[in-house]
Amino acid sequence: MAAPAIREGVRPRTAASEPSTQKQDKIQHGYCKPDLRDDQIVGGGKERAVTHYTPGIVITEKGRESDKRMDTHQTWEFGGPWGVTAMMTFFPMLMYYLWICLWFYDGKLVHPTSFSDVVPFFQRMGGHIYHDAFPTPRAFIGYGGLMLVEFVLAWVVPGFWQEGLPVPSLNYKTLWYKCNALGCLYLTLIIAALLHISGIYPLTQIIVHFGEYMTVSMIAGFAVSLATYLHAVLTNQTHRMSGSFAYDFFMGAELNPRIGPIDLKMWAEVRIPWILLFLISVSGALQQYEEYGYVTPNMAFMVLATGLYINACAKGEECIPQTWDMFYEKWGFMVIFWNFAGVPFTYCYSIVYMAAHPPSYYRFSTPMYIFLYALLIFAHFVFDSSMAQKSRFRMQLQGTLKVRWTFPQWPWSTLKDPRYLQTEHGNALLIDGWWQFLRKPNYTADWTQSFLWGAIAGTHSIIPYYYSMFFLAVLVHRCSRDFERCERKYGKDWEKYCQIVPYRFIPFVY
């Protein structure tokens, strides 16, 4: 048998290897300047303190105890049962309201004009939903067909198998993920193009009958959420339950639901929302071409922006198993509804606005177009490369890194000998690349993209900016959730990490 591969690394400190108090007093960490004299700082040309022969992330006993505590329900998030019930009730209503305002009321936030108009107002809103968003067979066939095609393609198309992170609830077993989203994306686009050109299923009807498709997506979100919850309960695969039906239905009951080779959580995160969002942008562009004989630079911007995003998700799919979504978040209504309905039918408001209004409403000067396009490309570069840096760093620690040369491979996506903070828990915190400047550089770049998606529609309506406003709230909340968990998980090592990387989103500001 061949000898195991040798990988340099650092194992967690023991009492015998603890640096002296005098040495610790001299150690001073600063922003982007980790003190390499600290035994816990590894990489960056610094010689490893220990060489061991078992590639992988080694979790200490202290780390296992911490993981066990975190893998139980401890606190209520999102306002607890009442808060999540309100979100599940009012968010679909908000989706209908904003779409109605965009499509029928010139992008204005309409409201009752008087007390006596309250009932007629809701009757008008209900009328729009009934007449223009009723779930038709056309919408069921279109949306359901997309789900079926994506599921079949995910099952049969050859792919790259990526090992995930050790899962504490599975006694640190690692799961394998089939990564074939890029091939599935190209096949989907070919199928969609053939359906449109043949006239069997013109893509323009997605934007024209937007309300119908949105309603079907909501039905799918609720139905899949309920089916997943019942499956977890009936098969005794529940995880981190609170005892409240509403809360567990919202947060999820199962951590790693799978059907055959398909991990449903990763499948839904990549295939449905972003492919559908890209098709919505293409639908808007085709609708403009049919109406005006050309596609505006603004709509072309959204085709490019959504295309870059889905391509990034597909080409870097092997990085997704290393993310918190796959490792910790359960598959419940919060994630399912958002992937099936929230992302594709709220992130596209600028597309809907431009499809419902003439180009004169959102025309810019040539220099402004150059600036917007250039900023989009730069923000996407930071987003894509920072996500790749962190995920590939984790793969390097596991000894599982295999870079797939999919297009485009942005510069600085793979760090060589990166610096990191080795924690007593056993995990490592990256302090190199984009991650030496901010704790969440991917969030900053991602939000910048979201803002541009609204700005490209001009300033006549605030609704196209909904995505960036909502996304900012989501990112700030998620950031606080992540940091709170990390503080509980890593203790003093997290304090040390925050000395080296003190800023969350904006250097020297926040």
C-alpha angles and dihedrals in degrees: 000000000000118000115258117263114268116234127177116230146133126258121210116281122262129203090262093055096044110127118242121266090243091055092046091053090058094051113101122179121198140178107299087349112095112184104245090203087076108100090218093060109089133180131019092108093310113137113248116251093216136022117207131179104222113085112215145073110294114210114203125222088255089052092050091053090050092048091050091055092047091049091066129075107265110151139022115246129196092023095306124259094336093047095050091045089055091048093050090049104042103034094070088048090052090051091055093045096051092046091050091050092050098045104035108021105045093258093299122139099243124203140166110294093212142358090267089053095059096090095040088048093057089043089056091049091048090048092055091050094047097046101034107024103038110134102254128188087250091061094043090051093047099044096034090046091055092051092048094047092048092049094049092046091049089054101045107028112094114248149173116269115225126190115228131216121285108276113220094207089056092052089264094304114157122229125216123231128203108225111197101127094120094057090043090051094053092046090049092053091049091050092047092049092050092048091050097044092046091050092235092118114004110206092218090076090071092069095034093052095031095140093056093052091046091054092050090050090054091050089051091049094053094041096050091044091054094044092050093048093049092046092053093048096044094046094042094241097129119138135195094355124183101199094244114110095208093048095044091045089053098042094036136249102228128055104197111021112180140177113197110308092344122100100207095206094056092039093055093043095055109023109042110036103038098037090049091046090052091049089051090054091048089048090054091049092049090048090053091048092052092048103039105017092242142056116245119236086243095058090042086054090058092048089052094044096049090040092054090048098051091043090052091051092047100043092045097042091123087066094058096076087063093058130100091243092065097034101047117002116092123226104254140130092291092063101026099050091043093053096042099041116356101060101042096040102041104032088060100062093115088056092050091047094050092046090054098045136055119257091253088074093065108021118140136188120265094252089052091052090050091051094048094047093046093049091049092053092047094047090048091049091054092044095048097041095044092051089048092048094056098041094046090047089058090048089051090056091050093046090237102110115136114159113217109213097224122153125296108023104184119214117261093027095126119046120212115218092346121197116246142166112246107213129209087240089068098247123105129229116215116231100172139079113020087340093071090066101044139011090226110025090151090058092052093050092043092052091048089057091049091052091051090051087062098037092057088068093059128232105289091100133030094207096084086061091058092097094056094043094047092041092053090055091047094049094047091049093045091047091054090048092051095046093047090053092046091051090053092043102046104024112183092007088064090054089053091048090052090054090057096040106026099161126079108192112350124036113245091359112062 
